[in-house]
Structure formats: C-alpha cells, structure tokens
Short mmCIF file of C-alpha atoms in Angstrom, two decimals:
data_model
loop_
_atom_site.label_atom_id
_atom_site.label_comp_id
_atom_site.label_asym_id
_atom_site.label_seq_id
_atom_site.Cartn_x
_atom_site.Cartn_y
_atom_site.Cartn_z
CA MET A 1 21.74 17.65 -30.27
CA LYS A 2 18.34 17.18 -31.92
CA THR A 3 15.59 16.09 -29.56
CA VAL A 4 13.32 13.50 -31.18
CA VAL A 5 9.61 13.49 -30.29
CA LEU A 6 7.67 10.25 -30.64
CA LYS A 7 3.89 9.92 -30.48
CA THR A 8 2.27 7.03 -28.61
CA ASP A 9 -1.30 7.36 -29.89
CA THR A 10 -1.49 4.12 -31.90
CA ARG A 11 -0.55 0.57 -30.96
CA GLU A 12 2.37 0.52 -33.38
CA ALA A 13 3.57 3.99 -32.35
CA TYR A 14 3.35 2.97 -28.68
CA ARG A 15 5.49 -0.14 -29.25
CA GLU A 16 8.09 1.83 -31.22
CA ALA A 17 8.18 4.58 -28.61
CA VAL A 18 8.75 2.11 -25.76
CA LYS A 19 11.52 0.37 -27.69
CA ALA A 20 13.22 3.66 -28.61
CA ALA A 21 13.03 4.99 -25.05
CA ALA A 22 14.56 1.80 -23.64
CA GLU A 23 17.40 1.98 -26.17
CA VAL A 24 18.14 5.60 -25.26
CA LEU A 25 18.23 4.76 -21.55
CA ASP A 26 20.46 1.73 -22.10
CA SER A 27 22.88 3.81 -24.16
CA GLY A 28 23.20 6.48 -21.48
CA GLY A 29 20.74 9.03 -22.86
CA ILE A 30 17.86 10.95 -21.30
CA VAL A 31 14.16 10.60 -22.14
CA GLY A 32 11.29 12.95 -21.38
CA ILE A 33 8.48 10.66 -20.30
CA PRO A 34 4.96 11.10 -18.90
CA THR A 35 3.86 9.68 -15.57
CA GLU A 36 0.48 9.93 -13.88
CA THR A 37 1.73 12.89 -11.79
CA VAL A 38 3.96 15.09 -14.00
CA TYR A 39 6.34 14.56 -16.91
CA GLY A 40 9.76 13.31 -15.89
CA LEU A 41 13.29 12.98 -17.21
CA ALA A 42 14.35 9.34 -17.25
CA ALA A 43 18.02 8.37 -17.08
CA GLY A 44 19.90 5.16 -16.34
CA ALA A 45 21.22 5.11 -12.78
CA GLU A 46 24.12 2.86 -13.82
CA HIS A 47 25.36 5.48 -16.31
CA PRO A 48 27.44 8.11 -14.45
CA VAL A 49 27.63 10.44 -17.46
CA ALA A 50 23.86 10.37 -17.90
CA MET A 51 23.36 11.08 -14.20
CA GLU A 52 25.77 14.01 -14.33
CA ARG A 53 24.01 15.38 -17.43
CA LEU A 54 20.65 14.99 -15.72
CA ARG A 55 21.83 16.87 -12.65
CA ARG A 56 23.34 19.62 -14.81
CA ILE A 57 20.35 20.27 -17.08
CA LYS A 58 17.96 20.23 -14.12
CA LYS A 59 20.33 22.48 -12.14
CA ARG A 60 19.77 20.09 -9.28
CA PRO A 61 21.77 20.56 -6.05
CA ASP A 62 24.40 17.87 -5.48
CA GLU A 63 23.01 16.92 -2.08
CA LYS A 64 19.55 16.13 -3.48
CA LYS A 65 19.26 12.43 -4.31
CA PHE A 66 17.30 10.96 -7.20
CA THR A 67 14.37 8.57 -6.75
CA ILE A 68 14.62 5.16 -8.40
CA CYS A 69 11.53 4.12 -10.35
CA ILE A 70 10.63 0.44 -10.57
CA PRO A 71 8.07 -1.34 -12.77
CA LEU A 72 7.24 -4.24 -10.40
CA LYS A 73 6.67 -4.51 -6.66
CA SER A 74 9.03 -7.49 -6.61
CA ASP A 75 11.87 -5.14 -7.64
CA LEU A 76 11.68 -3.51 -4.22
CA ARG A 77 13.79 -6.23 -2.59
CA ARG A 78 16.72 -5.37 -4.87
CA PHE A 79 17.10 -2.10 -3.00
CA VAL A 80 15.50 -2.67 0.41
CA PRO A 81 16.39 -5.99 2.08
CA ASN A 82 14.03 -5.51 5.03
CA VAL A 83 10.84 -3.64 4.23
CA PRO A 84 9.25 -2.01 7.32
CA ARG A 85 5.66 -3.06 7.97
CA ALA A 86 4.44 0.55 7.59
CA ALA A 87 6.03 0.73 4.14
CA ASP A 88 4.39 -2.58 3.22
CA LYS A 89 0.99 -1.09 4.03
CA LEU A 90 1.62 2.02 1.94
CA ILE A 91 2.83 -0.13 -0.97
CA THR A 92 -0.27 -2.33 -0.75
CA ARG A 93 -2.55 0.71 -0.85
CA PHE A 94 -0.73 3.10 -3.20
CA TRP A 95 1.58 1.23 -5.58
CA PRO A 96 1.52 1.59 -8.47
CA GLY A 97 0.72 5.22 -7.83
CA PRO A 98 1.82 8.68 -6.73
CA VAL A 99 3.68 7.84 -3.51
CA THR A 100 7.47 7.90 -3.27
CA LEU A 101 8.92 6.00 -0.31
CA VAL A 102 12.26 6.77 1.30
CA LEU A 103 13.30 3.51 2.92
CA PRO A 104 16.31 2.05 4.73
CA GLY A 105 18.52 0.47 2.09
CA ALA A 106 21.76 -1.44 2.42
CA GLY A 107 23.88 -0.25 5.32
CA ASP A 108 22.84 3.15 6.63
CA ALA A 109 21.92 4.55 3.22
CA ALA A 110 18.33 5.57 2.54
CA VAL A 111 16.85 5.01 -0.91
CA GLY A 112 13.89 6.68 -2.58
CA LEU A 113 11.62 4.39 -4.60
CA ARG A 114 8.47 4.83 -6.62
CA MET A 115 6.34 2.57 -8.82
CA PRO A 116 4.57 4.82 -11.36
CA ALA A 117 0.96 4.04 -12.24
CA LEU A 118 1.08 4.98 -15.93
CA SER A 119 1.44 1.88 -18.12
CA LEU A 120 3.68 3.69 -20.63
CA THR A 121 6.16 4.58 -17.91
CA ARG A 122 6.28 1.05 -16.51
CA ASP A 123 6.55 -0.50 -19.99
CA VAL A 124 9.65 1.60 -20.68
CA LEU A 125 11.12 0.60 -17.31
CA LEU A 126 10.45 -3.08 -18.09
CA ALA A 127 11.99 -2.82 -21.55
CA ALA A 128 15.19 -1.09 -20.38
CA ASP A 129 18.14 -3.07 -19.06
CA THR A 130 19.20 -0.27 -16.72
CA THR A 131 17.75 0.93 -13.42
CA ALA A 132 16.11 4.29 -14.06
CA VAL A 133 15.54 7.47 -12.12
CA ILE A 134 12.75 9.81 -13.25
CA PRO A 135 12.83 13.23 -11.55
CA SER A 136 10.30 15.82 -12.68
CA ALA A 137 10.92 17.45 -16.07
CA ASN A 138 11.84 20.97 -15.02
CA PRO A 139 14.92 22.95 -14.04
CA HIS A 140 15.29 23.23 -10.28
CA GLY A 141 12.83 25.78 -8.91
CA GLN A 142 10.63 25.84 -12.04
CA LYS A 143 7.14 24.41 -12.52
CA PRO A 144 7.13 20.70 -13.58
CA ALA A 145 6.11 19.99 -17.16
CA LEU A 146 2.66 18.47 -17.60
CA ARG A 147 2.78 18.06 -21.41
CA ALA A 148 5.35 16.97 -23.95
CA ARG A 149 5.59 20.47 -25.43
CA GLU A 150 6.45 21.87 -22.00
CA VAL A 151 9.31 19.36 -21.73
CA LEU A 152 10.59 20.68 -25.06
CA GLU A 153 10.32 24.27 -23.86
CA TYR A 154 12.69 23.41 -21.04
CA PHE A 155 15.01 20.85 -22.63
CA ASP A 156 14.83 20.90 -26.45
CA GLY A 157 18.34 20.11 -27.67
CA SER A 158 19.48 18.92 -24.23
CA ILE A 159 17.90 15.45 -24.21
CA GLU A 160 17.67 12.70 -26.80
CA LEU A 161 13.98 11.84 -26.80
CA VAL A 162 10.53 12.92 -25.61
CA LEU A 163 7.58 10.54 -25.55
CA ASP A 164 4.43 12.48 -26.43
CA GLY A 165 1.88 10.50 -24.43
CA GLU A 166 -1.18 11.64 -22.54
CA ASN A 167 -0.99 14.75 -20.41
CA ALA A 168 0.03 14.12 -16.81
CA ARG A 169 -3.33 13.21 -15.30
CA LEU A 170 -2.83 14.38 -11.72
CA GLY A 171 -0.74 17.44 -12.46
CA VAL A 172 0.98 17.39 -9.07
CA ALA A 173 4.11 15.62 -7.87
CA SER A 174 4.07 12.40 -5.86
CA THR A 175 3.83 12.49 -2.08
CA VAL A 176 7.16 11.58 -0.50
CA VAL A 177 7.04 9.58 2.73
CA GLU A 178 10.04 8.48 4.78
CA VAL A 179 9.66 5.19 6.66
CA THR A 180 12.36 4.28 9.15
CA ALA A 181 13.45 0.76 10.04
CA ASP A 182 11.32 0.84 13.21
CA GLY A 183 8.22 1.90 11.27
CA GLN A 184 8.10 5.61 12.04
CA THR A 185 6.71 7.68 9.14
CA LYS A 186 7.23 11.28 8.08
CA ILE A 187 5.87 13.19 5.08
CA LEU A 188 8.84 14.81 3.38
CA ARG A 189 6.83 16.39 0.58
CA GLN A 190 3.12 17.02 0.24
CA GLY A 191 1.79 15.75 -3.08
CA ALA A 192 -0.97 13.84 -4.83
CA ILE A 193 -1.85 11.71 -1.77
CA GLY A 194 -2.93 13.73 1.26
CA PRO A 195 -2.12 13.19 4.94
CA GLU A 196 -5.57 11.76 5.75
CA GLU A 197 -5.28 9.11 3.03
CA LEU A 198 -1.84 8.16 4.33
CA LYS A 199 -3.12 8.01 7.90
CA SER A 200 -5.98 5.75 6.84
CA ALA A 201 -3.61 3.41 5.01
CA LEU A 202 -1.33 3.22 8.05
CA ALA A 203 -4.15 2.44 10.50
CA HIS A 204 -3.38 -0.58 12.67
CA THR A 205 -5.65 -3.21 11.14
CA ILE A 206 -7.04 -6.26 12.95
CA LEU A 207 -8.62 -9.02 10.85
CA PHE A 208 -10.77 -11.87 12.16
CA VAL A 209 -11.22 -14.95 9.97
CA CYS A 210 -13.70 -17.81 10.16
CA THR A 211 -15.27 -20.04 7.50
CA GLY A 212 -18.41 -18.36 6.21
CA ASN A 213 -18.06 -14.91 7.83
CA MET A 214 -21.64 -15.19 9.10
CA CYS A 215 -21.23 -15.82 12.82
CA ARG A 216 -17.84 -16.15 14.58
CA SER A 217 -15.78 -13.55 12.73
CA PRO A 218 -18.48 -10.84 12.55
CA MET A 219 -19.13 -11.47 16.25
CA ALA A 220 -15.39 -11.06 16.89
CA GLU A 221 -15.28 -7.91 14.77
CA GLY A 222 -18.15 -6.36 16.72
CA ILE A 223 -16.58 -7.33 20.06
CA ALA A 224 -13.20 -5.92 19.04
CA ARG A 225 -14.64 -2.65 17.77
CA LYS A 226 -16.48 -2.06 21.04
CA ALA A 227 -13.55 -3.14 23.22
CA LEU A 228 -11.11 -0.93 21.30
CA ALA A 229 -13.45 2.04 21.41
CA ASP A 230 -13.88 1.61 25.16
CA ARG A 231 -10.13 1.37 25.74
CA LEU A 232 -9.41 4.42 23.58
CA ASN A 233 -12.40 6.37 24.93
CA VAL A 234 -13.84 7.00 21.45
CA SER A 235 -17.04 5.91 19.73
CA PRO A 236 -16.72 2.82 17.48
CA ASP A 237 -17.29 4.93 14.36
CA LYS A 238 -14.23 7.05 15.29
CA LEU A 239 -11.76 4.17 15.44
CA ASP A 240 -10.20 5.12 12.09
CA GLU A 241 -9.41 8.57 13.43
CA ALA A 242 -7.77 6.90 16.44
CA GLY A 243 -5.56 4.88 14.08
CA PHE A 244 -7.33 1.50 14.17
CA ARG A 245 -9.36 -0.56 11.73
CA VAL A 246 -11.20 -3.85 12.41
CA ALA A 247 -12.47 -6.24 9.73
CA SER A 248 -13.61 -9.82 9.27
CA ALA A 249 -13.77 -12.30 6.39
CA GLY A 250 -14.47 -15.95 5.60
CA THR A 251 -12.29 -18.56 3.94
CA THR A 252 -15.24 -20.00 2.02
CA SER A 253 -17.49 -16.94 1.94
CA PHE A 254 -18.90 -15.76 -1.39
CA GLY A 255 -19.78 -12.42 0.19
CA GLY A 256 -23.00 -10.44 0.46
CA SER A 257 -24.70 -12.43 3.25
CA PRO A 258 -25.92 -11.04 6.59
CA PRO A 259 -24.84 -12.57 9.90
CA SER A 260 -26.82 -15.52 11.19
CA PRO A 261 -29.91 -14.44 13.20
CA GLU A 262 -28.57 -16.24 16.27
CA ALA A 263 -25.29 -14.32 16.10
CA VAL A 264 -27.18 -11.02 15.83
CA THR A 265 -29.38 -11.95 18.82
CA VAL A 266 -26.60 -12.93 21.22
CA MET A 267 -24.49 -9.92 20.27
CA ARG A 268 -27.40 -7.56 20.91
CA GLU A 269 -27.63 -9.12 24.36
CA ALA A 270 -24.03 -7.97 24.86
CA GLY A 271 -24.79 -4.45 23.63
CA VAL A 272 -23.24 -4.85 20.17
CA ASP A 273 -25.23 -4.55 16.95
CA ILE A 274 -23.82 -6.61 14.05
CA GLY A 275 -27.08 -6.78 12.10
CA HIS A 276 -25.77 -4.44 9.40
CA TYR A 277 -22.62 -6.48 8.67
CA ILE A 278 -22.25 -8.07 5.25
CA SER A 279 -20.00 -11.08 4.72
CA GLN A 280 -16.93 -10.90 2.50
CA PRO A 281 -14.46 -13.47 1.17
CA LEU A 282 -10.93 -13.57 2.46
CA SER A 283 -8.57 -11.93 -0.06
CA ILE A 284 -4.87 -11.32 -0.47
CA GLU A 285 -5.50 -7.58 -0.10
CA LEU A 286 -7.21 -8.04 3.27
CA LEU A 287 -4.40 -10.26 4.49
CA ARG A 288 -1.62 -7.91 3.42
CA ASP A 289 -3.33 -4.91 4.95
CA ALA A 290 -3.80 -6.64 8.32
CA ASP A 291 -1.27 -6.12 11.11
CA GLU A 292 -2.92 -8.72 13.33
CA ILE A 293 -4.81 -11.73 11.99
CA TYR A 294 -6.87 -13.98 14.25
CA VAL A 295 -8.51 -17.23 13.13
CA MET A 296 -11.00 -19.48 14.87
CA GLU A 297 -9.61 -22.95 14.06
CA PRO A 298 -6.27 -24.44 12.93
CA HIS A 299 -7.56 -25.27 9.44
CA HIS A 300 -8.10 -21.54 8.85
CA LEU A 301 -4.33 -21.08 9.18
CA ASP A 302 -3.85 -23.53 6.31
CA ALA A 303 -6.33 -21.55 4.19
CA LEU A 304 -4.38 -18.35 4.87
CA LYS A 305 -1.09 -19.95 3.85
CA ALA A 306 -2.62 -20.96 0.53
CA ILE A 307 -3.47 -17.32 -0.18
CA ASP A 308 -0.39 -15.51 1.15
CA PHE A 309 2.23 -17.43 3.10
CA GLU A 310 4.02 -14.29 4.33
CA ALA A 311 0.83 -12.71 5.68
CA ALA A 312 -0.17 -16.01 7.26
CA ALA A 313 2.94 -15.80 9.44
CA ARG A 314 1.20 -12.97 11.32
CA ALA A 315 -1.88 -15.11 12.02
CA LYS A 316 -2.77 -16.71 15.35
CA LEU A 317 -5.67 -18.58 16.87
CA VAL A 318 -7.89 -15.98 18.50
CA ALA A 319 -7.98 -17.84 21.81
CA PRO A 320 -4.67 -17.24 23.64
CA ASP A 321 -4.90 -20.75 25.11
CA GLY A 322 -4.54 -22.18 21.59
CA ARG A 323 -7.89 -23.97 21.58
CA ALA A 324 -10.27 -23.68 18.64
CA VAL A 325 -13.46 -21.64 18.75
CA ASP A 326 -15.87 -24.11 17.17
CA ASP A 327 -18.47 -23.13 14.59
CA PRO A 328 -21.91 -22.63 16.23
CA ILE A 329 -23.83 -22.56 12.96
CA GLY A 330 -27.06 -24.55 13.27
CA GLN A 331 -26.73 -24.80 17.06
CA PRO A 332 -29.10 -23.36 19.70
CA LEU A 333 -28.67 -19.91 21.23
CA ALA A 334 -26.91 -21.38 24.27
CA VAL A 335 -24.02 -22.49 22.04
CA TYR A 336 -23.84 -19.07 20.41
CA ARG A 337 -23.72 -17.45 23.84
CA ALA A 338 -20.84 -19.71 24.85
CA VAL A 339 -18.96 -18.79 21.67
CA ARG A 340 -19.66 -15.10 22.26
CA ASP A 341 -18.35 -15.24 25.82
CA ARG A 342 -15.19 -17.10 24.73
CA LEU A 343 -14.59 -14.49 22.05
CA ILE A 344 -15.10 -11.60 24.48
CA SER A 345 -12.55 -13.04 26.89
CA ALA A 346 -10.02 -13.88 24.17
CA ILE A 347 -10.31 -10.57 22.31
CA LYS A 348 -10.04 -8.41 25.42
CA ASP A 349 -6.82 -10.21 26.26
CA ARG A 350 -5.47 -9.74 22.73
CA LEU A 351 -6.43 -6.07 22.54
CA LYS A 352 -4.84 -5.24 25.88
CA ARG A 353 -1.48 -5.98 24.27
CA THR A 354 -2.40 -4.25 21.00
CA VAL A 355 -3.28 -0.93 22.64
CA ASN A 356 -0.26 -1.02 24.95
CA GLU A 357 2.09 -1.67 22.02
CA ASP A 358 0.48 1.12 19.99
CA ARG A 359 0.96 3.59 22.84
CA ASN A 360 4.59 2.52 23.19
CA ARG A 361 5.17 3.13 19.47
CA LYS A 362 3.81 6.66 19.84
#
C-alpha cells in the first residue's frame, strides 16, 4: 500500500485534504490526522475491518477501548443519553479541547468521547459519514507522533493517507476523566489539562441574578461568599480551593459598573465589602456553569429561559418563601437595609442545604 500525504497549507489544499480524508474514512481506510494534542490515526467505528487494522498496526491490547471523536457538542447525546452534571461542567469549560470524558453510555457500557479543538480535525469529522475514533499515532508503548513525518516513520505503507497540517500544538495527550452517573470524577490519565484546572471547573458554582447587577445580586454574592467561608472555616478568597465559586450577573446589565453606593454602605455595615465588584451581563456560559441559580423576582426566571431553557430549570427565587426581593435602586438606605437583611436570611437557609449536600457527596 502507498501512503498518500496531502498538504493543508492553502485554502484549496485544505478543502481537498478534508474531502479526501472523509472519503478514506467512509470507505474503511485509516488517516493520519493532526489534533491540538498529538497526531492521531482516524478510522471509522462502523467499519469492523478498519477497526481491526487499527488495533493491529498500533499493537493495541484488545481490552483497551477506543475513544470516539465528535465534531459538535450536540453529538454527545447520540452516545450518552443522560449526561452527569459534572461532565456538563467539564464540557462547558474544555470542549472543544484536550479532555477526553469516559461517561455512562447505553446500558452499563462506558464510552470515551472527545471533541478535538483543531478545526482541521473537526472539519474531517463533519465531512465523514462514519463515526470516527482517533487514537494517538504511535504503536503501543511508543512516543506519539507530533508531526506528519513522524506518522510516516511509524506507519508508511500501513495506512491510506496522512494529512500534513500544523504540528501538534500541545505535544501531550488529552487528559482522560471518568465521570460516573452519580457525578463522581476520576482522572484516568494525566494530560494537557492538569488536576487544578479540572478541580476549578468542577467547583460547585452558585449564581445570583438581578436586573442591573448593581445592588441585589452583588449584595447576595457578598453575603453568600462570607456565609460559605464561615461554614467551611476558610477565608472568602480560599473558597475555590474548598470547591465553591460564587458569582452574580444582571439580565439587563451592560457590564463594567460598580455597585450602587447605598448597596456598598449597607453591606459594609454587615462586615462585607462589595465596593470592588464590577457588574457583568448574564450569559449562557455563566448559566451553564452554575449548579445553583437564584433570582430576585419571577420575571428574572423568564429572562433566564430566553437564554438557556435547560439551565433555567435549575433556577429558583432566592427567598425560600417564594416572595420577590424587590429592587431598592433609588430608595433610601432603610430600604437597602431591609433588602440586605432579607437576603442574609434567605441565603443562609439556602447555603445550609448546599453545604450539607456537598459533604454528603464527598
């Protein structure tokens, strides 16, 4: 077999290379292809002969499964009917990127999935009509190829095609994380994303939402940070290390504004400094990262649904009694103090359950 090498350094060459690679995969062949981590060997998972060839040329043990690579986040549901919340958070933070997730698939079977960050890789996956696996381009136990010529050194004459794209940027394999159905996580392989980054992404995140993010929600954020820190016996700036993150945002905020002077004043009276806070608009990223979402008034729930209906299902009114916390903007300090006291009572009640549930998970 003659292994063909195709450049991807011009627009026309790129298009032709993507088309050729997709055709090889659809016909049951194997393609050497770059990713952002290392070069890989792509093969169609629906082609048993291709999969057997792939296992043979890589000298891969039979018990070692292949990871499926997908071009779109929406493809995830084809393989994992119920995505654990912890996996959702890792996907939000790291996909596309160098994290492989081992998730509960249909029945009791686990499935490994990755969404590569390199556009060339994803374009080939989109163009192909077959589901593809892309293990690293190296025989078992050897160093993964980082350049097209290294793929040829290993597999010239054993595969149909090599795409000569950019060198693998990261030069280290993806991090592999197992997430169980109940949300427990375990690093199966150290890689491009380190344990601290993973821990930060998995932090239990609480988001408070109001309208302008200039009084109620920054007040709630400050109250929650202090209450959590007190409960966990850490300083507020160490909450991330304790596995928690607190944020706030506004449904109509343009961002960049300080809290109202009245909010700063009444919070300082309660021993909490929010003077350094800067407002930010509510975004889909903030919503998807949040494990708990608390809003001040019912119309905020409608605003959340317009941004992300699924995330909005996690949202509640901050007051457990279901009554709105009205906007104090433009009102005297006495009104701000009443709002502050309502928020303190409501948030302490909410966080009591949050901390207890977190301890039970651990």
